[in-house]
Short mmCIF file of C-alpha atoms and ligand atoms in Angstrom, two decimals:
data_model
loop_
_atom_site.label_atom_id
_atom_site.label_comp_id
_atom_site.label_asym_id
_atom_site.label_seq_id
_atom_site.Cartn_x
_atom_site.Cartn_y
_atom_site.Cartn_z
CA UNK A 1 9.81 -18.65 -57.02
CA UNK A 2 9.73 -15.32 -58.73
CA UNK A 3 10.96 -12.16 -57.30
CA UNK A 4 7.71 -11.01 -57.09
CA UNK A 5 6.33 -14.11 -55.34
CA UNK A 6 9.19 -13.57 -52.53
CA UNK A 7 8.52 -9.93 -52.11
CA UNK A 8 4.54 -10.92 -51.67
CA UNK A 9 5.18 -13.73 -49.33
CA UNK A 10 7.74 -11.59 -47.04
CA UNK A 11 5.34 -8.87 -47.21
CA UNK A 12 2.60 -11.18 -45.79
CA UNK A 13 4.68 -12.48 -43.27
CA UNK A 14 5.94 -8.94 -42.48
CA UNK A 15 2.34 -7.96 -41.94
CA UNK A 16 1.16 -11.06 -39.80
CA UNK A 17 3.99 -10.32 -37.54
CA UNK A 18 2.57 -6.65 -37.33
CA UNK A 19 -0.69 -8.11 -36.28
CA UNK A 20 1.01 -10.25 -33.49
CA UNK A 21 2.83 -7.49 -32.47
CA UNK A 22 -0.12 -5.23 -32.05
CA UNK A 23 -2.92 -7.39 -30.84
CA UNK A 24 -1.46 -10.68 -29.18
CA UNK A 25 1.52 -9.72 -26.89
CA UNK A 26 0.55 -7.25 -24.32
CA UNK A 27 2.25 -6.37 -20.76
CA UNK A 28 0.48 -4.18 -18.39
CA UNK A 29 3.14 -2.67 -16.11
CA UNK A 30 1.97 -2.08 -12.75
CA UNK A 31 3.60 -0.35 -9.43
CA UNK A 32 2.29 -0.20 -6.21
CA UNK A 33 2.42 1.66 -2.98
CA UNK A 34 3.27 4.87 -4.13
CA UNK A 35 3.22 7.70 -5.21
CA UNK A 36 6.87 8.13 -4.09
CA UNK A 37 7.89 11.33 -5.88
CA UNK A 38 11.50 10.53 -5.15
CA UNK A 39 11.11 7.34 -7.16
CA UNK A 40 9.04 8.54 -9.80
CA UNK A 41 10.96 11.72 -10.33
CA UNK A 42 14.42 10.50 -9.20
CA UNK A 43 16.71 11.23 -6.59
CA UNK A 44 20.15 12.73 -6.31
CA UNK A 45 23.29 12.48 -4.09
CA UNK A 46 23.89 9.41 -2.03
CA UNK A 47 20.60 7.56 -3.35
CA UNK A 48 20.88 8.37 -6.79
CA UNK A 49 18.43 6.84 -9.29
CA UNK A 50 16.67 7.12 -12.48
CA UNK A 51 13.12 9.03 -12.61
CA UNK A 52 10.65 6.11 -13.28
CA UNK A 53 8.26 8.61 -15.08
CA UNK A 54 11.03 9.57 -17.44
CA UNK A 55 12.00 5.87 -18.02
CA UNK A 56 8.44 5.35 -18.93
CA UNK A 57 8.09 8.47 -20.83
CA UNK A 58 11.29 8.06 -22.85
CA UNK A 59 10.06 4.24 -23.90
CA UNK A 60 6.64 5.52 -24.57
CA UNK A 61 5.19 3.16 -22.07
CA UNK A 62 1.80 3.92 -20.19
CA UNK A 63 1.40 2.25 -16.81
CA UNK A 64 -0.80 1.80 -14.15
CA UNK A 65 -0.06 2.74 -10.33
CA UNK A 66 -1.57 1.47 -7.35
CA UNK A 67 -1.45 4.13 -5.21
CA UNK A 68 -2.03 3.93 -1.34
CA UNK A 69 -4.97 6.56 -0.15
CA UNK A 70 -3.07 8.04 2.83
CA UNK A 71 -0.30 9.32 0.75
CA UNK A 72 -2.60 11.81 -1.10
CA UNK A 73 -3.21 13.98 1.45
CA UNK A 74 -1.69 17.38 1.53
CA UNK A 75 1.96 18.02 2.37
CA UNK A 76 2.77 14.29 2.19
CA UNK A 77 6.42 13.53 0.48
CA UNK A 78 6.64 9.78 0.29
CA UNK A 79 7.66 7.66 3.13
CA UNK A 80 6.89 8.16 6.32
CA UNK A 81 10.20 7.29 7.96
CA UNK A 82 12.45 7.53 4.79
CA UNK A 83 10.84 10.19 2.90
CA UNK A 84 12.84 12.48 0.77
CA UNK A 85 11.37 16.11 0.01
CA UNK A 86 12.44 15.96 -3.93
CA UNK A 87 10.12 19.21 -3.87
CA UNK A 88 6.99 17.19 -5.32
CA UNK A 89 4.04 16.24 -2.97
CA UNK A 90 2.43 13.13 -3.53
CA UNK A 91 -0.59 14.91 -4.82
CA UNK A 92 1.39 16.52 -7.38
CA UNK A 93 3.35 13.49 -8.31
CA UNK A 94 -0.08 11.64 -8.89
CA UNK A 95 -1.52 14.66 -10.87
CA UNK A 96 1.50 14.57 -13.20
CA UNK A 97 1.17 10.54 -13.48
CA UNK A 98 -2.14 11.42 -15.11
CA UNK A 99 -1.22 14.21 -17.15
CA UNK A 100 1.17 11.97 -18.91
CA UNK A 101 -1.38 9.30 -19.60
CA UNK A 102 -0.82 6.89 -16.75
CA UNK A 103 -3.46 5.28 -14.83
CA UNK A 104 -3.93 5.63 -10.87
CA UNK A 105 -5.78 2.42 -9.24
CA UNK A 106 -6.63 1.27 -5.52
CA UNK A 107 -4.44 -0.02 -3.04
CA UNK A 108 -6.82 0.45 -0.29
CA UNK A 109 -6.34 3.88 1.89
CA UNK A 110 -4.34 2.37 5.12
CA UNK A 111 -2.27 -0.55 3.20
CA UNK A 112 -2.96 -2.96 5.95
CA UNK A 113 -3.43 -6.58 5.38
CA UNK A 114 -7.13 -6.82 4.89
CA UNK A 115 -7.94 -10.28 6.06
CA UNK A 116 -6.33 -9.66 9.57
CA UNK A 117 -7.87 -6.22 9.40
CA UNK A 118 -11.51 -7.73 8.80
CA UNK A 119 -10.93 -10.19 11.94
CA UNK A 120 -10.13 -7.25 14.14
CA UNK A 121 -12.36 -4.52 12.91
CA UNK A 122 -14.77 -6.50 10.50
CA UNK A 123 -15.82 -6.38 7.15
CA UNK A 124 -17.33 -2.87 6.90
CA UNK A 125 -13.85 -1.43 7.81
CA UNK A 126 -12.39 -3.23 5.01
CA UNK A 127 -14.94 -2.08 2.65
CA UNK A 128 -14.41 1.57 3.89
CA UNK A 129 -10.65 1.18 3.55
CA UNK A 130 -11.05 0.24 -0.16
CA UNK A 131 -13.69 2.91 -0.74
CA UNK A 132 -11.62 5.50 1.01
CA UNK A 133 -8.63 4.98 -1.06
CA UNK A 134 -10.96 5.35 -4.23
CA UNK A 135 -12.10 8.54 -3.00
CA UNK A 136 -8.70 10.08 -2.35
CA UNK A 137 -7.65 8.95 -6.07
CA UNK A 138 -10.84 10.63 -7.34
CA UNK A 139 -10.29 13.69 -5.38
CA UNK A 140 -7.04 13.93 -7.48
CA UNK A 141 -8.11 12.40 -10.91
CA UNK A 142 -11.98 13.01 -10.51
CA UNK A 143 -12.39 9.59 -11.78
CA UNK A 144 -13.22 6.50 -9.83
CA UNK A 145 -10.99 3.74 -10.12
CA UNK A 146 -12.22 0.25 -11.13
CA UNK A 147 -9.35 -1.88 -10.08
CA UNK A 148 -8.35 -2.86 -6.73
CA UNK A 149 -5.19 -4.83 -5.55
CA UNK A 150 -5.29 -5.86 -2.22
CA UNK A 151 -1.73 -5.39 -0.06
CA UNK A 152 -0.22 -8.59 -0.52
CA UNK A 153 -3.05 -10.06 -2.74
CA UNK A 154 -5.03 -10.88 0.85
CA UNK A 155 -8.47 -10.53 1.28
CA UNK A 156 -11.39 -12.68 2.56
CA UNK A 157 -13.53 -14.04 0.05
CA UNK A 158 -16.89 -12.55 1.64
CA UNK A 159 -14.95 -8.76 1.44
CA UNK A 160 -13.85 -10.41 -2.01
CA UNK A 161 -17.36 -10.68 -3.45
CA UNK A 162 -18.94 -7.53 -1.66
CA UNK A 163 -16.38 -5.20 -3.35
CA UNK A 164 -17.13 -7.23 -6.56
CA UNK A 165 -20.72 -6.26 -6.18
CA UNK A 166 -19.86 -2.61 -5.64
CA UNK A 167 -18.55 -2.92 -9.38
CA UNK A 168 -14.36 -3.38 -8.41
CA UNK A 169 -12.37 -5.78 -10.12
CA UNK A 170 -9.89 -6.99 -7.78
CA UNK A 171 -6.41 -8.09 -9.04
CA UNK A 172 -5.46 -11.93 -7.90
CA UNK A 173 -2.51 -14.24 -7.98
CA UNK A 174 -5.14 -16.85 -7.15
CA UNK A 175 -4.99 -19.99 -9.51
CA UNK A 176 -8.63 -20.22 -9.78
CA UNK A 177 -8.43 -17.64 -12.29
CA UNK A 178 -7.26 -17.80 -15.82
CA UNK A 179 -3.59 -17.50 -16.20
CA UNK A 180 -3.70 -14.23 -18.24
CA UNK A 181 -5.63 -12.50 -15.58
CA UNK A 182 -3.14 -13.57 -12.74
CA UNK A 183 -0.58 -10.95 -11.81
CA UNK A 184 3.09 -11.67 -12.31
CA UNK A 185 4.73 -11.08 -8.84
CA UNK A 186 7.89 -9.93 -9.96
CA UNK A 187 9.14 -10.21 -6.41
CA UNK A 188 11.18 -6.68 -6.71
CA UNK A 189 10.56 -5.99 -2.91
CA UNK A 190 13.31 -8.61 -2.37
CA UNK A 191 15.56 -6.55 -4.63
CA UNK A 192 17.50 -4.98 -1.73
CA UNK A 193 21.00 -3.33 -2.17
CA UNK A 194 22.73 -6.39 -1.04
CA UNK A 195 20.19 -8.99 -2.28
CA UNK A 196 21.90 -12.31 -2.79
CA UNK A 197 19.43 -14.17 -4.03
CA UNK A 198 18.44 -11.31 -6.84
CA UNK A 199 21.81 -9.85 -7.63
CA UNK A 200 21.50 -6.78 -9.54
CA UNK A 201 22.64 -8.48 -12.80
CA UNK A 202 19.94 -11.08 -12.84
CA UNK A 203 16.87 -8.99 -11.89
CA UNK A 204 15.51 -8.40 -15.37
CA UNK A 205 16.37 -12.28 -16.13
CA UNK A 206 14.33 -13.11 -13.02
CA UNK A 207 11.29 -11.43 -14.93
CA UNK A 208 12.00 -12.60 -18.32
CA UNK A 209 11.89 -16.31 -16.71
CA UNK A 210 8.49 -15.83 -15.53
CA UNK A 211 7.21 -14.64 -18.82
CA UNK A 212 8.62 -17.37 -20.64
CA UNK A 213 7.30 -19.90 -18.45
CA UNK A 214 3.76 -18.27 -19.00
CA UNK A 215 4.69 -18.33 -22.88
CA UNK A 216 5.06 -22.31 -22.61
CA UNK A 217 1.79 -22.26 -21.31
CA UNK A 218 0.43 -20.45 -24.48
CA UNK A 219 0.01 -17.25 -22.48
CA UNK A 220 1.50 -14.09 -24.26
CA UNK A 221 -0.61 -11.61 -22.10
CA UNK A 222 1.22 -10.51 -18.69
CA UNK A 223 0.19 -8.00 -16.01
CA UNK A 224 3.37 -7.41 -14.21
CA UNK A 225 3.41 -6.57 -10.43
CA UNK A 226 6.23 -4.01 -9.40
CA UNK A 227 6.41 -1.50 -6.36
CA UNK A 228 7.44 1.98 -6.77
CA UNK A 229 11.10 1.39 -5.60
CA UNK A 230 14.23 3.07 -6.70
CA UNK A 231 15.69 -0.74 -7.16
CA UNK A 232 12.95 -1.02 -9.45
CA UNK A 233 13.26 2.04 -11.35
CA UNK A 234 17.05 1.11 -11.84
CA UNK A 235 15.95 -2.20 -13.99
CA UNK A 236 12.94 -0.62 -15.84
CA UNK A 237 14.72 0.68 -19.19
CA UNK A 238 16.47 -2.75 -19.57
CA UNK A 239 13.35 -4.85 -18.82
CA UNK A 240 10.88 -2.70 -21.17
CA UNK A 241 13.84 -3.10 -23.96
CA UNK A 242 13.88 -7.02 -23.65
CA UNK A 243 10.35 -6.99 -23.78
CA UNK A 244 9.91 -4.94 -26.72
CA UNK A 245 12.77 -6.79 -28.64
CA UNK A 246 10.40 -9.99 -28.05
CA UNK A 247 7.44 -8.31 -29.60
CA UNK A 248 5.33 -6.96 -26.82
CA UNK A 249 3.45 -3.94 -26.59
CA UNK A 250 2.60 -2.17 -23.21
CA UNK A 251 -0.80 -0.74 -22.30
CA UNK A 252 -2.68 0.39 -19.33
CA UNK A 253 -4.64 -1.84 -16.93
CA UNK A 254 -8.08 -0.83 -18.56
CA UNK A 255 -6.85 -1.28 -22.11
CA UNK A 256 -5.21 -4.87 -21.27
CA UNK A 257 -8.91 -6.07 -19.52
CA UNK A 258 -10.60 -4.68 -22.65
CA UNK A 259 -8.10 -6.51 -25.07
CA UNK A 260 -7.52 -9.65 -22.71
CA UNK A 261 -10.40 -9.92 -19.89
CA UNK A 262 -13.10 -9.42 -22.22
CA UNK A 263 -12.08 -12.76 -24.24
CA UNK A 264 -11.53 -14.84 -21.31
ZN1 LIG B 301 1.41 -2.72 -1.50
#
């Protein structure tokens, strides 16, 4: 083969690799249960941890945050019991997220398990709680959220159908849906400080293993479900680097649905 041909072939391979990189392998990073300013902007002292917002910014990654409506009330700093005032309210944090190009979506107002709530208070209460969460977000961002992740992915079929009729797209782990549209449950809420099952050293690997299992089934697009937790923020840089090295590109959930959802 002449050197020109070698050059042409490798250029073509490079181009093909470029196409695969930009169009085929996608990750939508999502974080539930915030805003928690102490996770987003980092903490000092005993609980020192990296700022999740800085990690995302440094890596040029735009993410999607499924926030809880009650937090988006004045003078709310984070957690009811363990809240740490880092000088930024939840509303300030939400505004900053939007300003930095991240997306805010609905994780209900009360963060109550919806099927149990429906049994006790009726379906209208459930619909009301989802809408109240959406209104709290709209008050901050000016835009109506389109996506809902029910707490623990639990919701009755009736409530699901009625919310879909209202225009919500519900995130799910249900097997009735195409794999590419099923959330990957990172199980990061089990990453407590002393977790034996998920030691610190293997947390990134545990997530990558799930990604690899989906790749084996021919799926190269993934919605990764995390929580706004300091333990999660601590591994995010390493995880992003690993996924980038495997050719993944990071998009917001809206972009993901445009690129992936529309084709399924
Ligand atoms: Zn949650």
